XYZ file of N, CA and C in Angstrom:
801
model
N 0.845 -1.187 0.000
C 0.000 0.000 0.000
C 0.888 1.248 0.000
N 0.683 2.219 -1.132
C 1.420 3.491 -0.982
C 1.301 4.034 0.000
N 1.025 4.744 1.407
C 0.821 5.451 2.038
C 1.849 5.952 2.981
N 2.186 7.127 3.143
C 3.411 7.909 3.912
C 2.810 8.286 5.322
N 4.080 7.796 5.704
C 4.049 8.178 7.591
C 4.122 9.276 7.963
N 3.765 10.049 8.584
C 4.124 11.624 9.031
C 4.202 11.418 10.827
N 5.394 11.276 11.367
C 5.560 11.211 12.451
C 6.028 12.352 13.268
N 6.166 13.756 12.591
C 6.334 14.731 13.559
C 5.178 15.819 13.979
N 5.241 16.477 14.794
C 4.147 17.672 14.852
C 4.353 18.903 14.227
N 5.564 18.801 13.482
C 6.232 20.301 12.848
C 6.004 19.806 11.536
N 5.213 18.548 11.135
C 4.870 18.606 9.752
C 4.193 19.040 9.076
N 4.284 20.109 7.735
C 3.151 20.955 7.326
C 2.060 19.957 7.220
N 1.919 19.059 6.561
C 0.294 18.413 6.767
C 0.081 18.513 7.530
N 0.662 17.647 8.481
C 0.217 17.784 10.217
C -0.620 18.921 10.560
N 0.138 20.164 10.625
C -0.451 21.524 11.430
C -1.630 21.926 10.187
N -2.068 21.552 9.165
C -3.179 21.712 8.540
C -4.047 20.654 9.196
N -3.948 19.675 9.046
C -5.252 18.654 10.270
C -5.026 19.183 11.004
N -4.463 19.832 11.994
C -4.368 20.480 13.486
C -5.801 21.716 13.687
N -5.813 22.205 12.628
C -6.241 23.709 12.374
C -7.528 22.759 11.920
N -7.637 22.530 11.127
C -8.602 21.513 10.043
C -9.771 21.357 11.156
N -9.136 20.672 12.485
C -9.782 19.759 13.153
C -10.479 20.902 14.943
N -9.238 21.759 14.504
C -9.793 22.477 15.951
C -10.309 23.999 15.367
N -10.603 24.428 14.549
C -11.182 25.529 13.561
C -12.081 25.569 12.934
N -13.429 25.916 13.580
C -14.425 25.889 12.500
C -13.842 27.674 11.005
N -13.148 28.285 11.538
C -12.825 29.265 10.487
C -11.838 28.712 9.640
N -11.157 27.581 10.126
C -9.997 27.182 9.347
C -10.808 26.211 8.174
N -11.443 25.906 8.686
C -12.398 24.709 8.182
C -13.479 25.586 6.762
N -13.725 26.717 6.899
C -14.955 27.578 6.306
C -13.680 27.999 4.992
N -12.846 28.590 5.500
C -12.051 29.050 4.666
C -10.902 28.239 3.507
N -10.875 27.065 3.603
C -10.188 25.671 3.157
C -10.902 24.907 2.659
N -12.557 25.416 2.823
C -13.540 24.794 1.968
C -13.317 23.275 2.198
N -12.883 22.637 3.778
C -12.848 21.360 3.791
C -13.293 20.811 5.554
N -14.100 19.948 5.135
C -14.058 19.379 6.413
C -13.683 18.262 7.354
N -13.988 17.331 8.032
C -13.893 16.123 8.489
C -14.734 15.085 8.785
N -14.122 13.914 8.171
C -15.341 12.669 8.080
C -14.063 11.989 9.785
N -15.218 11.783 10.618
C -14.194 11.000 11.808
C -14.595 9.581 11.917
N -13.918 8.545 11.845
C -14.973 7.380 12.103
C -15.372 6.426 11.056
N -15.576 5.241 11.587
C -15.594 4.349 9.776
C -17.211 4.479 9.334
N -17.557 4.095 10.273
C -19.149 4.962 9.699
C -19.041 5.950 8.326
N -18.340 6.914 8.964
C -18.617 7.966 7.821
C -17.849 8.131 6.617
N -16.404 7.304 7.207
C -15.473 6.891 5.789
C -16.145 6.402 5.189
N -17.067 4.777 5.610
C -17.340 4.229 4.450
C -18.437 4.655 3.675
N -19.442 5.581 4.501
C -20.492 5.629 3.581
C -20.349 7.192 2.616
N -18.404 7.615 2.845
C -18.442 8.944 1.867
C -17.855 8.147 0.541
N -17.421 7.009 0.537
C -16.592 6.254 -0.260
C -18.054 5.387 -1.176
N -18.749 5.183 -0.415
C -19.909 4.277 -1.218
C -20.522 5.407 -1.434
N -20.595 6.637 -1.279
C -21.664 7.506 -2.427
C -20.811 9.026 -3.158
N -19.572 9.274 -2.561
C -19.066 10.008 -3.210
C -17.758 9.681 -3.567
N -17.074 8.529 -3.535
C -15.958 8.361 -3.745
C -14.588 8.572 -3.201
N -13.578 8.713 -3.589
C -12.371 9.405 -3.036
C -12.250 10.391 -1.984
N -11.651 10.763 -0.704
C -11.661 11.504 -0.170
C -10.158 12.160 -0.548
N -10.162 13.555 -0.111
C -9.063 14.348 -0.667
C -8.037 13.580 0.135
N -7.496 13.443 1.615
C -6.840 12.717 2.328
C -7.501 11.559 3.202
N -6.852 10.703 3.468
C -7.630 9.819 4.530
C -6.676 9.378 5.353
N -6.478 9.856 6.485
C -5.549 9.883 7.885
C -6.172 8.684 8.845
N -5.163 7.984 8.835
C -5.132 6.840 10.011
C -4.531 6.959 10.850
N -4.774 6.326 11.985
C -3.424 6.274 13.143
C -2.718 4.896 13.047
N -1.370 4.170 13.347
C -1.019 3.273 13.221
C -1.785 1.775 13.709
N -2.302 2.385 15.002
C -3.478 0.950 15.204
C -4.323 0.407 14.269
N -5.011 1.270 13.220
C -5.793 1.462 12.693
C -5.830 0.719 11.582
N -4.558 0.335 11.233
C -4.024 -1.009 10.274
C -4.644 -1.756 9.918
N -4.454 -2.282 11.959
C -4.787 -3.955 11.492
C -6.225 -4.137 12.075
N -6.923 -3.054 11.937
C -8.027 -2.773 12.283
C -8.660 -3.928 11.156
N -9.506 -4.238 10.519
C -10.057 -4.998 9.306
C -10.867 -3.676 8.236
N -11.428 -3.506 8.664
C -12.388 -2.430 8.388
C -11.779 -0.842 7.991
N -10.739 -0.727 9.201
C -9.979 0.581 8.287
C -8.784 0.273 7.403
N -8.529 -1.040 7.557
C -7.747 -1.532 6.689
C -8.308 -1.579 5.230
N -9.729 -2.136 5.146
C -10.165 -1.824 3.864
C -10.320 -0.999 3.451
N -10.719 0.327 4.240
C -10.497 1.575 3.830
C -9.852 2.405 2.984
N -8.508 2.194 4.008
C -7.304 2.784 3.596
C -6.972 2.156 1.733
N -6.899 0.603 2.167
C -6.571 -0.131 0.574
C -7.616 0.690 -0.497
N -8.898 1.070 -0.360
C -10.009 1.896 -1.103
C -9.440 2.949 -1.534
N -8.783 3.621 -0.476
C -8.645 5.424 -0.838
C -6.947 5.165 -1.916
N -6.214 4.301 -1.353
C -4.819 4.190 -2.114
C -5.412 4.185 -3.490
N -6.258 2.469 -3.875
C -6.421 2.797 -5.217
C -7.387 3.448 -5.807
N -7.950 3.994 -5.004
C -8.417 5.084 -5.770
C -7.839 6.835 -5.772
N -6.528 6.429 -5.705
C -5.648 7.365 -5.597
C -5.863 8.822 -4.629
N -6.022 8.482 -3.439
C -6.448 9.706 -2.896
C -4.852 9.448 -1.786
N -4.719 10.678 -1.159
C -3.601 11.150 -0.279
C -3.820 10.233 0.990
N -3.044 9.126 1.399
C -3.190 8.427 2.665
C -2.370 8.866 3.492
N -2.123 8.856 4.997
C -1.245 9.392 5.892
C -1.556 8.709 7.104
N -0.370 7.825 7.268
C 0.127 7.716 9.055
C -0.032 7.846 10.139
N -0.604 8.381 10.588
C 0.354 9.244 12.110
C 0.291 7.898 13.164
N 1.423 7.983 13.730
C 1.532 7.527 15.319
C 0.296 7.907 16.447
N -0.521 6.972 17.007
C -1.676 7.398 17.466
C -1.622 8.639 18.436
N -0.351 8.837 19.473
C -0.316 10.535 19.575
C -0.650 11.354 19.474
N 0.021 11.512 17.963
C -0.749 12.423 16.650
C -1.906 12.434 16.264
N -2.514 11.311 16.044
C -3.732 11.298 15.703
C -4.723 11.448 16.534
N -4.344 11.391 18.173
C -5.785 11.752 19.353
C -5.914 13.354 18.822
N -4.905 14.414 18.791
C -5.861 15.122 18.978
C -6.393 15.892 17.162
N -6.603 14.691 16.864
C -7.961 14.754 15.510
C -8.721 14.799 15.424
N -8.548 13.845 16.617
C -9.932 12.668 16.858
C -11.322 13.503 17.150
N -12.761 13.251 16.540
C -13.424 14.030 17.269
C -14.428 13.009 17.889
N -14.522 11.571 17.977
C -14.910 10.994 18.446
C -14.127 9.672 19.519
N -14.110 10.340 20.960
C -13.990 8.953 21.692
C -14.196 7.891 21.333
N -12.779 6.399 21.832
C -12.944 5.619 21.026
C -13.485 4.720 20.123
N -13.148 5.656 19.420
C -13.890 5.108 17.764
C -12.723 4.711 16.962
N -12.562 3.822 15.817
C -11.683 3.493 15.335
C -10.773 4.554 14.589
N -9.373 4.905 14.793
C -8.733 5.853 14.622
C -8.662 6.453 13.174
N -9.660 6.620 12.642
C -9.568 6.856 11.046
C -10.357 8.333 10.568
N -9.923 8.857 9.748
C -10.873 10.153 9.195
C -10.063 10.748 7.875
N -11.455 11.003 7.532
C -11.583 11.718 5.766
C -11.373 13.167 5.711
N -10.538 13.543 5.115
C -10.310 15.393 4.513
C -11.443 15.364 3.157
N -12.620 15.766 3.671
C -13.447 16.166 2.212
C -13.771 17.656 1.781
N -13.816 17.970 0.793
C -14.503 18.917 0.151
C -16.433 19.138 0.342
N -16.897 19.548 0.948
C -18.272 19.714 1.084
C -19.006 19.979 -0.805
N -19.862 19.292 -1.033
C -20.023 19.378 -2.529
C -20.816 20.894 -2.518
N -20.378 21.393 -3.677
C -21.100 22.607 -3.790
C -22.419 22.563 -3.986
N -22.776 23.799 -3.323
C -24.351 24.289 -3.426
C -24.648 24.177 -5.022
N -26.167 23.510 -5.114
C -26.700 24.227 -6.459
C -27.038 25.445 -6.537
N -26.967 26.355 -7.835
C -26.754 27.328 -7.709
C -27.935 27.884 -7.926
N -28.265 27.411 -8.805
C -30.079 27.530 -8.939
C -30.580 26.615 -7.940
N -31.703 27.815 -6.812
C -32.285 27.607 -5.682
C -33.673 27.973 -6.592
N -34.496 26.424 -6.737
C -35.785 27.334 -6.960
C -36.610 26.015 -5.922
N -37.840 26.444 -5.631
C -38.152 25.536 -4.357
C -39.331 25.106 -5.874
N -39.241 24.019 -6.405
C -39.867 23.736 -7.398
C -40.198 21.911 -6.872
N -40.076 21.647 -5.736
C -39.947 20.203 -5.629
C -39.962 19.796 -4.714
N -40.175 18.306 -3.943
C -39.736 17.767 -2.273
C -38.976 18.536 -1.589
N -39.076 19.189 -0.832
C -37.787 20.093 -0.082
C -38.122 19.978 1.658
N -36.913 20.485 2.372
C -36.900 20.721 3.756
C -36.342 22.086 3.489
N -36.991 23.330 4.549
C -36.612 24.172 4.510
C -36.518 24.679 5.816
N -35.368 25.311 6.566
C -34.662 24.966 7.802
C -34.696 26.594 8.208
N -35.328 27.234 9.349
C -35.391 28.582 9.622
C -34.538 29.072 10.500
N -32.938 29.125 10.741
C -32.825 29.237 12.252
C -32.119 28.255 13.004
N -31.952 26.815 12.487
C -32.135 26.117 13.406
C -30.329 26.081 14.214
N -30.613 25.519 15.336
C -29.111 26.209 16.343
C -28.563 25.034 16.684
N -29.065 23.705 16.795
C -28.002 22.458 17.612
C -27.813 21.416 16.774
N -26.255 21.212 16.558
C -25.770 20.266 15.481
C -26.287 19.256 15.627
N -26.832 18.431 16.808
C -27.429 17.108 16.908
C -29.129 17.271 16.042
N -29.885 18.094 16.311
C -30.855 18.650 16.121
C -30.671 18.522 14.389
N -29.958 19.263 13.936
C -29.681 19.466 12.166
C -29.345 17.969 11.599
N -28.097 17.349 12.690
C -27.804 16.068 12.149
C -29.200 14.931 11.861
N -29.726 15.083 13.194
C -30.744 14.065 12.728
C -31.926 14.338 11.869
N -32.209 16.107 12.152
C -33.531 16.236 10.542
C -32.818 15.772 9.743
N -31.529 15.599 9.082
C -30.841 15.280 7.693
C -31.119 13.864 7.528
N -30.723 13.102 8.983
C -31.263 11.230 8.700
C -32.692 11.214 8.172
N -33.828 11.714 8.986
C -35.174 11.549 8.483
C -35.479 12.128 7.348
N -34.926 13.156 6.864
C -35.313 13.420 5.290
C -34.719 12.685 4.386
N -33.394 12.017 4.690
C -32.713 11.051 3.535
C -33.941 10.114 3.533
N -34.076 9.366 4.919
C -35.084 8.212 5.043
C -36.488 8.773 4.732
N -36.350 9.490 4.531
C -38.199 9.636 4.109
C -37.886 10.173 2.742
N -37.313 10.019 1.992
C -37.075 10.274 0.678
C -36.708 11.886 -0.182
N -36.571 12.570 1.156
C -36.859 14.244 0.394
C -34.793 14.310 -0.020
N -34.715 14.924 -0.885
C -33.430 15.081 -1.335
C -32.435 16.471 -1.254
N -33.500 17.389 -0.814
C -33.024 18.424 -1.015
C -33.729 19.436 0.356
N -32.496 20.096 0.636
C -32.653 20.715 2.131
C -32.077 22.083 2.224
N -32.988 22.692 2.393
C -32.848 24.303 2.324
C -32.437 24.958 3.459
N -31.207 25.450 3.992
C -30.305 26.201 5.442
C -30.715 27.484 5.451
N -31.895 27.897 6.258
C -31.755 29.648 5.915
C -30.529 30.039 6.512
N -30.235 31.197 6.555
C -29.429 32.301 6.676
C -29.780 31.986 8.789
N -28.559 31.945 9.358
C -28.256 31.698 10.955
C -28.381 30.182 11.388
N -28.565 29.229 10.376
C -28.470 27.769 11.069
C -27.410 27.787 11.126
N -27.571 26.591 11.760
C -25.839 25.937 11.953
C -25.099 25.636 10.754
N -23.868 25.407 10.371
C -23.019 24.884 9.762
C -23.662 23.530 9.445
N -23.976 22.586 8.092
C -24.744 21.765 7.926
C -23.067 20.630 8.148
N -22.485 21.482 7.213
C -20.939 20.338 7.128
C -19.866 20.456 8.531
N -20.600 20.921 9.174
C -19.363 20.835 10.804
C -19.190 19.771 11.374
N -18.490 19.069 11.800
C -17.996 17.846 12.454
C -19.139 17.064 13.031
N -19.816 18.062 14.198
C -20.501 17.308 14.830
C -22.333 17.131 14.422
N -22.366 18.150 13.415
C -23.938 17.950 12.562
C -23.430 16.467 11.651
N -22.219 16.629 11.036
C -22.140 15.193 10.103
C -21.985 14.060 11.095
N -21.923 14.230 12.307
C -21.437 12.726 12.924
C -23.034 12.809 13.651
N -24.253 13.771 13.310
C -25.000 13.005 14.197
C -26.104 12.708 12.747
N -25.172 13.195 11.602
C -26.392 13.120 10.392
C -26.020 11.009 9.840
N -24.542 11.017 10.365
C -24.680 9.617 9.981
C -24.572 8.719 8.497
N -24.156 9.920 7.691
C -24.232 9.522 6.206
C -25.216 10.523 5.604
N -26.347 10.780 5.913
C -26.738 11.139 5.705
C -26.562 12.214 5.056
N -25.862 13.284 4.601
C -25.487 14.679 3.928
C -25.227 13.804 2.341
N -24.292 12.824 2.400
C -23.955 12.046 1.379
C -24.752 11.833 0.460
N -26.178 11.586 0.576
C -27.237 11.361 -0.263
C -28.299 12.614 -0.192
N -28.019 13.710 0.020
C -28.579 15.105 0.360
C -28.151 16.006 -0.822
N -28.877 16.808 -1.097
C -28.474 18.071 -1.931
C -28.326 19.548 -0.663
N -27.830 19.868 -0.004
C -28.100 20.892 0.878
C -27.062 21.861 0.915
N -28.407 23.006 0.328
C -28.078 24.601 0.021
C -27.791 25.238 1.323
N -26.881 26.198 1.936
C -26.834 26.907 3.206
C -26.954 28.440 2.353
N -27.162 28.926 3.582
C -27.081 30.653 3.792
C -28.045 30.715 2.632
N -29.261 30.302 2.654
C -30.548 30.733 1.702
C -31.392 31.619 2.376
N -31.841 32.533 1.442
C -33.266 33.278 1.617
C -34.042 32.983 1.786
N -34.302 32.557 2.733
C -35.937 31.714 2.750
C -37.169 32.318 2.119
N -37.059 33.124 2.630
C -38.187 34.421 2.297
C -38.764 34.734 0.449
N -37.416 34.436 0.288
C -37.594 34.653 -1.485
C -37.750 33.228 -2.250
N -37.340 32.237 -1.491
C -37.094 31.365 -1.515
C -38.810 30.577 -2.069
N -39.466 31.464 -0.690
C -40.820 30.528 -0.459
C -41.705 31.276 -1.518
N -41.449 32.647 -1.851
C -42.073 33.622 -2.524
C -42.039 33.053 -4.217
N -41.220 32.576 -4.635
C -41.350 31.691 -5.621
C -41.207 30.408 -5.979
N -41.915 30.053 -4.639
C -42.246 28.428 -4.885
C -43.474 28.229 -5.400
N -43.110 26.915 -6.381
C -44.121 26.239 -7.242
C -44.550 25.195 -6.559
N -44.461 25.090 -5.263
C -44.959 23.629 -4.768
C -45.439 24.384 -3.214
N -46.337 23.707 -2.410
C -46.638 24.267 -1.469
C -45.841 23.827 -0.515
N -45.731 25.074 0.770
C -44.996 25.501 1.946
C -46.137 24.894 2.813
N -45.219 23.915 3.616
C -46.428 23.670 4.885
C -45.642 24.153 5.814
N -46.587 24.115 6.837
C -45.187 24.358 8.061
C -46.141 23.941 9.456
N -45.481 23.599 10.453
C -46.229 23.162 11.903
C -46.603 24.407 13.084
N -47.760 24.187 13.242
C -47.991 25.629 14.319
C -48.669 25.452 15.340
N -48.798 25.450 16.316
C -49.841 24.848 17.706
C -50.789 25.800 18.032
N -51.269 26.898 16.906
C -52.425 27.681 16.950
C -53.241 27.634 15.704
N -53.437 25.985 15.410
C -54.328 26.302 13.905
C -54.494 24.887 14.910
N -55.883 24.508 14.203
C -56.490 23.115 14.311
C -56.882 21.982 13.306
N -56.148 22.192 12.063
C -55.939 20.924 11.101
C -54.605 19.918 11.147
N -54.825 19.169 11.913
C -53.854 17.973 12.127
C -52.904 17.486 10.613
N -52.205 17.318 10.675
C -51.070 16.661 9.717
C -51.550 15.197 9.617
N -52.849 14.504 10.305
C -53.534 13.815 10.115
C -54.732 13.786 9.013
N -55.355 14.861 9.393
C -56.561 14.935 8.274
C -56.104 15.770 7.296
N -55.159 16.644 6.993
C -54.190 17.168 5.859
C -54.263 15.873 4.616
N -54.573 16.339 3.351
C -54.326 16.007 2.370
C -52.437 15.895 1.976
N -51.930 15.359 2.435
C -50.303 15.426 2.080
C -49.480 14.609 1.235
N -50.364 14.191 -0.002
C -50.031 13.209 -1.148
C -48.875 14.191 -1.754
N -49.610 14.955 -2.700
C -48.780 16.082 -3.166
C -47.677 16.609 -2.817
N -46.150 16.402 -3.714
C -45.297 16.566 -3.752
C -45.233 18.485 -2.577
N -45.008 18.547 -1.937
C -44.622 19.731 -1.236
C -43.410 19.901 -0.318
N -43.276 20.999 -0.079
C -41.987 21.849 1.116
C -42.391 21.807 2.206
N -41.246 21.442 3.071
C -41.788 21.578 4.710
C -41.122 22.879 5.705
N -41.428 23.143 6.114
C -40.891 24.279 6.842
C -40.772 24.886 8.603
N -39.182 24.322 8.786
C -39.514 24.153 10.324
C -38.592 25.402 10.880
N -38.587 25.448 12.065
C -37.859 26.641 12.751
C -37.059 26.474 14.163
N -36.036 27.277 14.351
C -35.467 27.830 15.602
C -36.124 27.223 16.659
N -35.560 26.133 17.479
C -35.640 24.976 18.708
C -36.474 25.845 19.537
N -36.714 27.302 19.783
C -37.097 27.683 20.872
C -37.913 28.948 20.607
N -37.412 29.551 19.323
C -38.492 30.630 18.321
C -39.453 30.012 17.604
N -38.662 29.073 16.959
C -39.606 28.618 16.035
C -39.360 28.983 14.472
N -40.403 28.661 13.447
C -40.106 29.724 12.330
C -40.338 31.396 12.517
N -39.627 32.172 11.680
C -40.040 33.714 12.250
C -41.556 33.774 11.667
N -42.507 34.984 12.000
C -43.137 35.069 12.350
C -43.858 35.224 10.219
N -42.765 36.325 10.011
C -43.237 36.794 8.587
C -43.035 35.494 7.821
N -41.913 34.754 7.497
C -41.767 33.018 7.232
C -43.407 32.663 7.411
N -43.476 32.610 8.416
C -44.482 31.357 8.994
C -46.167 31.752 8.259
N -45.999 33.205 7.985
C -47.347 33.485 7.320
C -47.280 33.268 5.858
N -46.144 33.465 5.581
C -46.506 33.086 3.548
C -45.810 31.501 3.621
N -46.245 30.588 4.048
C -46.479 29.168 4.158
C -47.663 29.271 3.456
N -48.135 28.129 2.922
C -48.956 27.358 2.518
C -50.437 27.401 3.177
N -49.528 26.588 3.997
C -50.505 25.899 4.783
C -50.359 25.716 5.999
N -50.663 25.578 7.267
C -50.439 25.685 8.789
C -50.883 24.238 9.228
N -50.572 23.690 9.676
C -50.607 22.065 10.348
C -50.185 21.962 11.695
N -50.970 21.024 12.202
C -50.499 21.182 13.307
C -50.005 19.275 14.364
N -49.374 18.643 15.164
C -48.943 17.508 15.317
C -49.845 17.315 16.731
N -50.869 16.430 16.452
C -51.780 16.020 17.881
C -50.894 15.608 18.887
N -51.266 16.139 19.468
C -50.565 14.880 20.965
C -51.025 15.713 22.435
N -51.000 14.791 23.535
C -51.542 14.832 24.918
C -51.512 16.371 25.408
N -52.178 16.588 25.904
C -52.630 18.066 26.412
C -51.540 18.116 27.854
N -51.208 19.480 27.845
C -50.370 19.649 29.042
C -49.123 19.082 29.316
N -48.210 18.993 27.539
C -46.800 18.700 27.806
C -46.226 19.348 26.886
N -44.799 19.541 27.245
C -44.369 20.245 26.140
C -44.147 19.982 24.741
N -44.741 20.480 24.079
C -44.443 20.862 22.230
C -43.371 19.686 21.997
N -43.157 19.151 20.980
C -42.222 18.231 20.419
C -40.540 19.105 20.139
N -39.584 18.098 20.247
C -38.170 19.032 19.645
C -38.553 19.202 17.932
N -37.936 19.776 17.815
C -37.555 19.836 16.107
C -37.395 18.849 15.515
N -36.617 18.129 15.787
C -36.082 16.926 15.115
C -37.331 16.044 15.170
N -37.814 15.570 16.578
C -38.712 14.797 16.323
C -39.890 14.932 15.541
N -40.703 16.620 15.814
C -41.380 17.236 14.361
C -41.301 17.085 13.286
N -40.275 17.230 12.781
C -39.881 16.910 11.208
C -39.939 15.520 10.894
N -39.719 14.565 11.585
C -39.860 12.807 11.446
C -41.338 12.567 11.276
N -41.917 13.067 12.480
C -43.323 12.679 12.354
C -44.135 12.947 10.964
N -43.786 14.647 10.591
C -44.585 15.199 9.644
C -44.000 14.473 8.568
N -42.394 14.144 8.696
C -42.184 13.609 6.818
C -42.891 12.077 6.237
N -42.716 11.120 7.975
C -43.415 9.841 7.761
C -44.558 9.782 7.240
N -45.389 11.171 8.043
C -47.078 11.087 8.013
C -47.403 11.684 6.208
N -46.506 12.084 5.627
C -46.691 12.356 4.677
C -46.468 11.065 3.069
N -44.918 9.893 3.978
C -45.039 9.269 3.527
C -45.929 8.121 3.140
N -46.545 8.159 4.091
C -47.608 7.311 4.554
C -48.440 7.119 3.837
N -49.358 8.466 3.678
C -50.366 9.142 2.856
C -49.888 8.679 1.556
N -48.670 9.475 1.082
C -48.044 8.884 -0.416
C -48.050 7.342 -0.679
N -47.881 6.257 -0.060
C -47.498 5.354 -0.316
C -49.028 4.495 -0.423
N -50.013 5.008 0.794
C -51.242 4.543 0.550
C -51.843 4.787 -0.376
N -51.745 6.206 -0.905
C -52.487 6.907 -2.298
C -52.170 5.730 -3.258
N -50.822 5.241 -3.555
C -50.141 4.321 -4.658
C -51.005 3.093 -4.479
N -50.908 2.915 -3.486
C -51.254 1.256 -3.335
C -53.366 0.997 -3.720
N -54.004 2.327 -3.967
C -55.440 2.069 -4.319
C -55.626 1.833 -5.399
């Protein structure tokens, strides 16, 4: 296997993973981020291929699994690297997990944003676990494309991709969008969830290809957003507890929609 050792800390690669790994500005500006973990090696390799580098630590060898890895990224000619596990803890962004991680390029935004289709459209939203997992339930519920307004989180930051799980991999997702203009020329309808309207996401007609539209863990969607929606829906459940998280909102509404879709097919 081609792959070069880098055993000092004064090595220029080195102090680029250093920065890479403890910099979200180093990270914004290098247009690159980090896959940590075989989880996410393998599933950037089974849907996007090559990673720019793929850094092991020496344990990591005779690991089986990052061993196949590594043999993946060689022939498919991507940059492999060494380090003495040392070196490689402080990479690491996951406790022990097998010592391995990907230098990727985040795929570019499409550039044409027109909300013409299945979409998630994201208002606000603030906690990487929170972003990571709406991204699992929209892969799994089939929507492909995911709209970041302007103040979410970072969709490609370390810890949104380690709680999205693969998930970004099979995603189209636009950041720093207009929502506003966004929704203003959409050809497909804006729903969105509100606990002051009384048509359930139950008795909702939700066959029809549409946009969903959720908001800020603790605002919500803003206020002007939330009126040029569609449509207002709302998620039943027991009187006298608190409102659902985000994440779990968005699961419910995308299932309940699949649901509907899949029954419509089957008459």
């Amino acid at each position: 296997m081609s792959v070069r050792l880098v055993s000092s800390r004064d090595n220029a690669r080195y102090k680029q993973l250093r920065q890479l790994a403890t910099s979200a500005q180093a990270r914004r500006k290098a247009g690159r981020t980090l896959l940590d973990g075989i989880h996410l090696c393998q599933s950037w390799l089974a849907h996007r291929g090559a990673p720019l580098i793929c850094v092991a630590a020496e344990s990591a060898r005779s690991h089986p699994e990052a061993g196949a890895v590594l043999a993946s990224c060689d022939r498919l000619g991507a940059e492999c690297l060494i380090l003495p596990d040392a070196l490689f803890a402080p990479l690491a962004q996951v406790e022990h997990g097998v010592p391995l991680l990907f230098v990727v390029a985040p795929p570019a935004a499409d550039a044409m944003q027109q909300l013409d289709g299945p979409a998630l459209l994201l208002d606000g939203l603030q906690d990487p676990g929170n972003l990571g997992s709406i991204l699992r339930s929209a892969a799994a519920a089939g929507i492909r494309r995911v709209f970041c307004g302007q103040g979410t989180v970072a969709a490609w930051s370390p810890k949104v991709l380690r709680a999205g799980m693969g998930a970004h991999f099979v995603l189209d997702i636009v950041e720093d969008v207009d929502l506003p203009s966004l929704v203003a020329g959409a050809t497909v309808p804006v729903i969105a969830t509100s606990s002051h309207v009384s048509i359930s996401i139950h008795d909702a007609d939700l066959r029809a290809p549409s946009a969903w539209l959720f908001g800020h863990e603790g605002q919500g969607v803003s206020a002007p957003l939330l009126a040029s929606a569609t449509l207002q829906l709302t998620i039943p459940q027991a009187a006298g507890v608190e409102s659902l998280n985000v994440a779990a909102s968005v699961a419910v509404c995308l299932f309940e929609q699949l649901r509907q879709q899949r029954a419509g097919n089957a008459r």
